[in-house]
Amino acid sequence: MSKKMHIKLNVNGKAEEFLAEPRELLIYTLRERLNITGPHIGCETSHCGACTVTINGKSVKACTMFVAQADGAEITTIEGIGGPDDLHPLQTAFKELHGLQCGYCTPGMITRATKLLEENPNPTEEDIRFGMAGNLCRCTGYQNIVKSIQAAAAEMNAAKEAAE
Amino acid sequence: MKDDVTREERVDNLKGLGCSRKRVEDARFTQGKGNYVDDIKLDGMLFGDFVRSPYAHARIKSIDASAALEVPGVLAVLTADDLRPLGLHWMPTLAGDKQMVLADGKVLFQGQEVAFVVAEDRYAAADGIELVEVDYEELPVIVDPFASLKSDVILREDLVAEDGSIPAGAHGPRKHPNHIFTWEAGDKDPTAEVIANADVVVTESMYYHRTHPCPLETCGCVASMDKVNGKLTLWGTFQAPHAIRTVVSLISGIEEHNIRVISPDIGGGFGNKVGAYPGYVCSVVASIVTGKPVKWIEDRMDNLMTTAFARDYHMTGKISATKEGKITGLQCHVTADHGGFDACADPTKFPAGFMNICTGSYDIPTAYLEVDGVYTNKAPGGVSYRCSFRVTEAVYFIERMIEVLAIELDMDAAELRRINFIKKEQFPYTAALGWEYDSGDYHTAWDKALEAVDYEGLRAEQAQRVEDFKAGKTRSLMGIGLSFFTEIVGAGPVKNCDILGLGMFDSCEIRIHPTGSAIARLGTISQGQGHATTFAQILASEIGLSADSITIEEGDTDTAPYGLGTYGSRSTPVAGAATAMAGRKIRAKAQMIAAYLLEVHDDDVEFDVDRFVVKGAPERFKTMKEIAFAAYNQAIPGLEPGLEAVSYYDPPNMTYPFGAYICVMDIDVDTGVPEIRRFYALDDCGTRINPMIIEGQVHGGLTEALAVALGQEIAYDDMGNVKTGTLMDFFLPTAWEVPNYETDYTVTPSPHHPIGAKGVGESPHVGGVPCFSNAVQDAFRPFGNRHTNMPHDHWRIWQTANKLGLHG
């Protein structure tokens, strides 16, 4: 056990401050210290993406980042993306197009997709398949995940046009 | 009551059978509000984790936990010696064997559980594990089942008598200390005779490699012993929560009513979460010892190395036919590698599962199957990974034998299948190995599939490609993978299917609320299949209340009726049938209430969508909502108040879904990379409950089939080291590797199921594996390939091309 560090985070718009061992992995900080259980653990080796969160504007797998490395960061998890009163178009599209089954990969999948669409609002199917390749799903075969992301992109672009 | 909606609208409002109802589960999952076992956090909860063996076969000379116990936060270290007084150092397996909970003097596979460290959190547990000193004496390692049967090294001394004799096992006599059972089906001598006298005979050996279901969520549990009230609550990733409760009661001595088992949301199962694992037992013991809740969660390496492998069947077949291609006989021998303990998850009387469905979809008059189970220094398991018990092995076997027979006969493999299919008019059909297929229309499905892909056109294109390849115009070959499968699911009739003596019925209990909504509870448990959505649809059509007004609840043994759980595609065939039957009991009572309210005889009303109407007077009716209210607020002579029903359904037979799959693949001969150009999947799962969910199941099952056929394996080196223990080495396809699938269907309802449904979740895996494999092998057929073993990863495909001299 090593000395504890003073850590500050902003998670889903809320300031958090605590002492933690530097070896604490960010996924456990979120899930066990802050009770944010949307991001899941599937591998702890950065392969599956179930733990995907957004840190300072980038998609990050929280299972292989120490909380010490995240000190001062702004973090968004699935809980910060949309809730019952303000669903994100991706959340709606995944339900409408059957883009999930057991739901275990879904928070990471949607969190990653929000970044993908921010970076590329008009992705081709190939762009989506490549851009989502860091998130594994064992249930859906990805076909409906791809469709869900395409549908959400169309919905978001239409809303943007209507607003302009 | 005013009624200005049309009958069609009333049907639509039910959201019943046949509609693509959106899933009710999805709101919580898309918002990060699922409740999986690792999300559970209880006051004072401790964390337990295992010291695991680095050796595949070793004697344990000593275990010293003193340094570990000095680590701040470490509270206890359990070993077999601590469990022995409780009789819990070993536990029974589902296959009639027993398995060490914690290493009792020796270890039999790498990763085996040696000691259980209980600590305040997972970091302290990990620190403690590092400091447990185990002194091992290495023993010779056996990873090959054929070598095991010849070896002097005895893996399981506990199964050999003091005089050196070998007592019979749970499935009869054993031939060698490392032999588990021999299981036979069919007629040995008549089959040998048919084969000896046949025009054409082909022999082929194939290895269906060891792999793993690898759900994205690993296995885990939280055990909480409430010593004040004497109640144990056990949350966990259980595909069969009631069976787990009974097992925990039997091995712990805690009375069953004092045990509550809860399966919360489960992040995929695919067979991995059927068995009982040492982690469950140790968590329960640790909770009893410490008086605090104890959580155990596998990491991915633990999961791949220790809980529930699948397959590992070495199969040798002989198939005989006439010169015209009519199959006359089939022989199959399997050497089944079960690892260090026989922990296969099969119905008790079927130590090789339903491998005796290996005559497939064909009218084969004579057949014989023999399976030898063998111990090796590998992890125990042998679960049905996204299939009914050993059906993927059986279908792979016959679909490969058909292909090699086609090569021998120089026939088109599609035509060879067609002339051997069981004909529609032969159903119900009793196969040579004993099963009675309930229904089927294989020719219609096959013709539809071949036409959909323009099979003749594909073969012409393939022939041209071979010409171009030979002429040096291309380095790419084209494979056409064919597969026609018959599943056997819905275990099963209590007369021949049980697990640990528990009959494999299933159940549904329905309570209608006064305002016309309902809750139904089932003995099954969804792991992504969407039960909360589809079972409400079955019920909506049966009882005339909207699916949106019906809550489906599963997984809590204190509230749900007893059932055997969800695996082997049994939920729809068994619990789905129970749901329909319980719904019919509700409807029968509702009919009496309606007749009373309408002041007519019971027989003078009839059910119509969402109401009972007076025959011949459709304007006189009572809706099910009105009837529900009356059940609670009117004294009806001769009827008890309330509207509830329960059904325990013992299916009269299995169901037999089938399908026709075709895969078109281009293979780069120089890199070994296969590209799936097209995949067409026709499924016949009988009555279709929710087409959206069926298609989703097909996409997912095919992708798991792609994984197994094209790269996924649990591989060992000669020392018994697992070579594929992380997702770096164990292939799970990403969105990048997976194609879009075309889905199609025919509908041949099951004649014995109340709504004609057959189950679909596993069909695409069962049919998909041989289809992908056949596509690879078909590409090389024109160059002399007959059979190569899976998994067809790039390296192995390249090797195949190389062996055939295609690299110049």
PDB file of C-alpha atoms in Angstrom, chain A residues 1 21 23-25 28 31-35 37-38 40-45 47-48 50 78-79 82-84 87 91 94-98 100-107 110 125-130 132-133 135-144 146-147, chain B residues 22-24 26-27 29-34 36 38-39 41 72 122-124 127 212-218 266-268 270 295 299-300 385-386 527-529 692-693 696-697 699-701 703-704 707 712 726-728 732-736 738-742:
ATOM      1  CA  MET A   1       0.000   0.000   0.000  1.00  0.00           C
ATOM      2  CA  GLU A  21      -4.239   5.182  -3.485  1.00  0.00           C
ATOM      3  CA  ARG A  23      -2.964   2.429  -7.921  1.00  0.00           C
ATOM      4  CA  GLU A  24      -6.748   2.584  -7.757  1.00  0.00           C
ATOM      5  CA  LEU A  25      -8.104   2.042 -11.249  1.00  0.00           C
ATOM      6  CA  TYR A  28     -13.291   1.202  -9.426  1.00  0.00           C
ATOM      7  CA  ARG A  31     -18.171   2.168  -9.635  1.00  0.00           C
ATOM      8  CA  GLU A  32     -17.243   1.584  -6.005  1.00  0.00           C
ATOM      9  CA  ARG A  33     -16.230   4.968  -4.617  1.00  0.00           C
ATOM     10  CA  LEU A  34     -18.732   7.154  -6.492  1.00  0.00           C
ATOM     11  CA  ASN A  35     -21.443   4.509  -7.052  1.00  0.00           C
ATOM     12  CA  THR A  37     -22.279   1.726 -11.982  1.00  0.00           C
ATOM     13  CA  GLY A  38     -23.222   2.387 -15.611  1.00  0.00           C
ATOM     14  CA  HIS A  40     -18.990  -2.025 -16.566  1.00  0.00           C
ATOM     15  CA  ILE A  41     -15.969  -4.294 -16.284  1.00  0.00           C
ATOM     16  CA  GLY A  42     -15.538  -6.962 -18.948  1.00  0.00           C
ATOM     17  CA  CYS A  43     -11.826  -7.634 -19.250  1.00  0.00           C
ATOM     18  CA  GLU A  44      -9.576  -5.189 -17.341  1.00  0.00           C
ATOM     19  CA  THR A  45      -7.186  -5.266 -20.312  1.00  0.00           C
ATOM     20  CA  HIS A  47     -10.098  -4.995 -25.038  1.00  0.00           C
ATOM     21  CA  CYS A  48     -13.829  -5.013 -24.477  1.00  0.00           C
ATOM     22  CA  ALA A  50     -17.578  -2.041 -21.432  1.00  0.00           C
ATOM     23  CA  ILE A  78     -23.545   6.961 -19.509  1.00  0.00           C
ATOM     24  CA  GLU A  79     -25.312   8.523 -16.525  1.00  0.00           C
ATOM     25  CA  GLY A  82     -29.170  11.280 -20.856  1.00  0.00           C
ATOM     26  CA  GLY A  83     -31.841  10.237 -18.383  1.00  0.00           C
ATOM     27  CA  PRO A  84     -35.581   9.594 -18.315  1.00  0.00           C
ATOM     28  CA  LEU A  87     -32.826  10.801 -23.495  1.00  0.00           C
ATOM     29  CA  GLN A  91     -30.374   5.884 -26.234  1.00  0.00           C
ATOM     30  CA  PHE A  94     -30.666   1.608 -29.481  1.00  0.00           C
ATOM     31  CA  LYS A  95     -34.097   0.754 -28.083  1.00  0.00           C
ATOM     32  CA  GLU A  96     -35.999   1.373 -31.304  1.00  0.00           C
ATOM     33  CA  LEU A  97     -33.653  -0.671 -33.468  1.00  0.00           C
ATOM     34  CA  HIS A  98     -32.867  -3.455 -30.984  1.00  0.00           C
ATOM     35  CA  LEU A 100     -28.812  -4.276 -27.353  1.00  0.00           C
ATOM     36  CA  GLN A 101     -29.676  -7.565 -25.690  1.00  0.00           C
ATOM     37  CA  CYS A 102     -28.088  -8.302 -22.302  1.00  0.00           C
ATOM     38  CA  GLY A 103     -27.236  -4.614 -21.914  1.00  0.00           C
ATOM     39  CA  TYR A 104     -23.804  -5.153 -20.409  1.00  0.00           C
ATOM     40  CA  CYS A 105     -21.855  -3.517 -23.252  1.00  0.00           C
ATOM     41  CA  THR A 106     -24.511  -0.867 -23.870  1.00  0.00           C
ATOM     42  CA  PRO A 107     -23.341   1.962 -21.581  1.00  0.00           C
ATOM     43  CA  ILE A 110     -23.400   4.413 -26.326  1.00  0.00           C
ATOM     44  CA  GLU A 125     -21.247   2.134 -42.168  1.00  0.00           C
ATOM     45  CA  GLU A 126     -17.530   1.477 -42.524  1.00  0.00           C
ATOM     46  CA  ASP A 127     -16.691   4.508 -40.348  1.00  0.00           C
ATOM     47  CA  ILE A 128     -19.030   3.202 -37.659  1.00  0.00           C
ATOM     48  CA  ARG A 129     -17.698  -0.344 -37.757  1.00  0.00           C
ATOM     49  CA  PHE A 130     -14.139   0.932 -37.536  1.00  0.00           C
ATOM     50  CA  MET A 132     -16.757   1.125 -32.700  1.00  0.00           C
ATOM     51  CA  ALA A 133     -14.249  -1.709 -33.020  1.00  0.00           C
ATOM     52  CA  ASN A 135     -16.246  -2.014 -27.986  1.00  0.00           C
ATOM     53  CA  LEU A 136     -17.160  -5.689 -27.922  1.00  0.00           C
ATOM     54  CA  CYS A 137     -20.687  -7.049 -27.879  1.00  0.00           C
ATOM     55  CA  ARG A 138     -21.380 -10.768 -27.466  1.00  0.00           C
ATOM     56  CA  CYS A 139     -25.138 -10.664 -28.132  1.00  0.00           C
ATOM     57  CA  THR A 140     -26.115  -8.534 -31.113  1.00  0.00           C
ATOM     58  CA  GLY A 141     -23.599  -9.302 -33.844  1.00  0.00           C
ATOM     59  CA  TYR A 142     -23.323  -5.497 -34.171  1.00  0.00           C
ATOM     60  CA  GLN A 143     -25.754  -5.259 -37.092  1.00  0.00           C
ATOM     61  CA  ASN A 144     -28.408  -3.428 -35.093  1.00  0.00           C
ATOM     62  CA  VAL A 146     -24.579  -0.026 -36.518  1.00  0.00           C
ATOM     63  CA  LYS A 147     -28.158   0.707 -37.565  1.00  0.00           C
TER      64      LYS A 147
ATOM     65  CA  LYS B  22     -39.852  -2.867 -28.529  1.00  0.00           C
ATOM     66  CA  ARG B  23     -38.118  -4.226 -25.464  1.00  0.00           C
ATOM     67  CA  VAL B  24     -39.212  -3.096 -22.025  1.00  0.00           C
ATOM     68  CA  ASP B  26     -33.981  -1.354 -22.723  1.00  0.00           C
ATOM     69  CA  ALA B  27     -34.817   1.814 -20.808  1.00  0.00           C
ATOM     70  CA  PHE B  29     -29.856  -0.687 -19.904  1.00  0.00           C
ATOM     71  CA  THR B  30     -29.475   2.323 -22.210  1.00  0.00           C
ATOM     72  CA  GLN B  31     -29.372   4.677 -19.232  1.00  0.00           C
ATOM     73  CA  GLY B  32     -26.787   2.745 -17.257  1.00  0.00           C
ATOM     74  CA  LYS B  33     -29.353   1.604 -14.721  1.00  0.00           C
ATOM     75  CA  GLY B  34     -29.083  -2.145 -15.138  1.00  0.00           C
ATOM     76  CA  TYR B  36     -25.799  -6.663 -12.455  1.00  0.00           C
ATOM     77  CA  ASP B  38     -21.118  -6.503  -9.427  1.00  0.00           C
ATOM     78  CA  ASP B  39     -23.340  -3.430  -9.015  1.00  0.00           C
ATOM     79  CA  LYS B  41     -23.096  -3.014  -2.701  1.00  0.00           C
ATOM     80  CA  PRO B  72      -4.119  -4.793   6.366  1.00  0.00           C
ATOM     81  CA  ARG B 122     -10.544  -6.292  -3.861  1.00  0.00           C
ATOM     82  CA  TYR B 123      -7.175  -4.569  -3.599  1.00  0.00           C
ATOM     83  CA  ALA B 124      -6.509  -5.992  -0.156  1.00  0.00           C
ATOM     84  CA  ASP B 127      -2.365  -8.159  -1.950  1.00  0.00           C
ATOM     85  CA  HIS B 212     -15.510 -20.864 -24.137  1.00  0.00           C
ATOM     86  CA  PRO B 213     -18.851 -19.003 -23.995  1.00  0.00           C
ATOM     87  CA  CYS B 214     -17.136 -15.855 -22.678  1.00  0.00           C
ATOM     88  CA  PRO B 215     -20.121 -13.648 -21.866  1.00  0.00           C
ATOM     89  CA  LEU B 216     -19.087 -10.011 -21.507  1.00  0.00           C
ATOM     90  CA  GLU B 217     -19.955 -10.146 -17.818  1.00  0.00           C
ATOM     91  CA  THR B 218     -17.924 -12.797 -15.985  1.00  0.00           C
ATOM     92  CA  ILE B 266     -27.171 -11.028 -16.260  1.00  0.00           C
ATOM     93  CA  GLY B 267     -24.649  -9.778 -18.791  1.00  0.00           C
ATOM     94  CA  GLY B 268     -24.920 -12.710 -21.165  1.00  0.00           C
ATOM     95  CA  PHE B 270     -24.354 -18.627 -23.330  1.00  0.00           C
ATOM     96  CA  LYS B 295     -18.677 -10.697  -2.976  1.00  0.00           C
ATOM     97  CA  ASP B 299     -11.749 -11.514 -13.718  1.00  0.00           C
ATOM     98  CA  ARG B 300     -11.579 -12.342 -17.405  1.00  0.00           C
ATOM     99  CA  TYR B 385     -22.151 -22.801 -25.455  1.00  0.00           C
ATOM    100  CA  ARG B 386     -25.096 -21.204 -27.164  1.00  0.00           C
ATOM    101  CA  GLN B 527     -29.657 -13.048 -19.909  1.00  0.00           C
ATOM    102  CA  GLY B 528     -30.452 -10.760 -22.809  1.00  0.00           C
ATOM    103  CA  GLN B 529     -33.141 -12.803 -24.571  1.00  0.00           C
ATOM    104  CA  MET B 692     -37.378  -8.219 -34.079  1.00  0.00           C
ATOM    105  CA  ILE B 693     -36.023 -10.277 -31.213  1.00  0.00           C
ATOM    106  CA  GLY B 696     -31.468 -10.120 -33.087  1.00  0.00           C
ATOM    107  CA  GLN B 697     -30.919 -13.615 -31.738  1.00  0.00           C
ATOM    108  CA  HIS B 699     -27.420 -12.002 -35.694  1.00  0.00           C
ATOM    109  CA  GLY B 700     -25.862 -12.709 -32.314  1.00  0.00           C
ATOM    110  CA  GLY B 701     -25.784 -16.482 -32.640  1.00  0.00           C
ATOM    111  CA  THR B 703     -21.526 -13.934 -34.754  1.00  0.00           C
ATOM    112  CA  GLU B 704     -20.671 -16.352 -31.975  1.00  0.00           C
ATOM    113  CA  ALA B 707     -15.961 -16.554 -33.751  1.00  0.00           C
ATOM    114  CA  GLN B 712     -11.811 -18.646 -31.073  1.00  0.00           C
ATOM    115  CA  THR B 726      -7.076 -12.948 -22.218  1.00  0.00           C
ATOM    116  CA  LEU B 727      -9.078 -11.186 -24.889  1.00  0.00           C
ATOM    117  CA  MET B 728      -5.776 -10.458 -26.634  1.00  0.00           C
ATOM    118  CA  LEU B 732     -14.102 -12.151 -29.913  1.00  0.00           C
ATOM    119  CA  PRO B 733     -15.084 -10.543 -33.221  1.00  0.00           C
ATOM    120  CA  THR B 734     -15.448  -6.771 -33.360  1.00  0.00           C
ATOM    121  CA  ALA B 735     -17.883  -4.764 -35.492  1.00  0.00           C
ATOM    122  CA  TRP B 736     -15.090  -4.580 -38.067  1.00  0.00           C
ATOM    123  CA  VAL B 738     -18.623  -9.105 -38.680  1.00  0.00           C
ATOM    124  CA  PRO B 739     -20.766  -8.972 -41.840  1.00  0.00           C
ATOM    125  CA  ASN B 740     -24.381  -7.969 -42.226  1.00  0.00           C
ATOM    126  CA  TYR B 741     -26.613 -11.019 -42.209  1.00  0.00           C
ATOM    127  CA  GLU B 742     -29.722 -11.626 -44.322  1.00  0.00           C
TER     128      GLU B 742
END
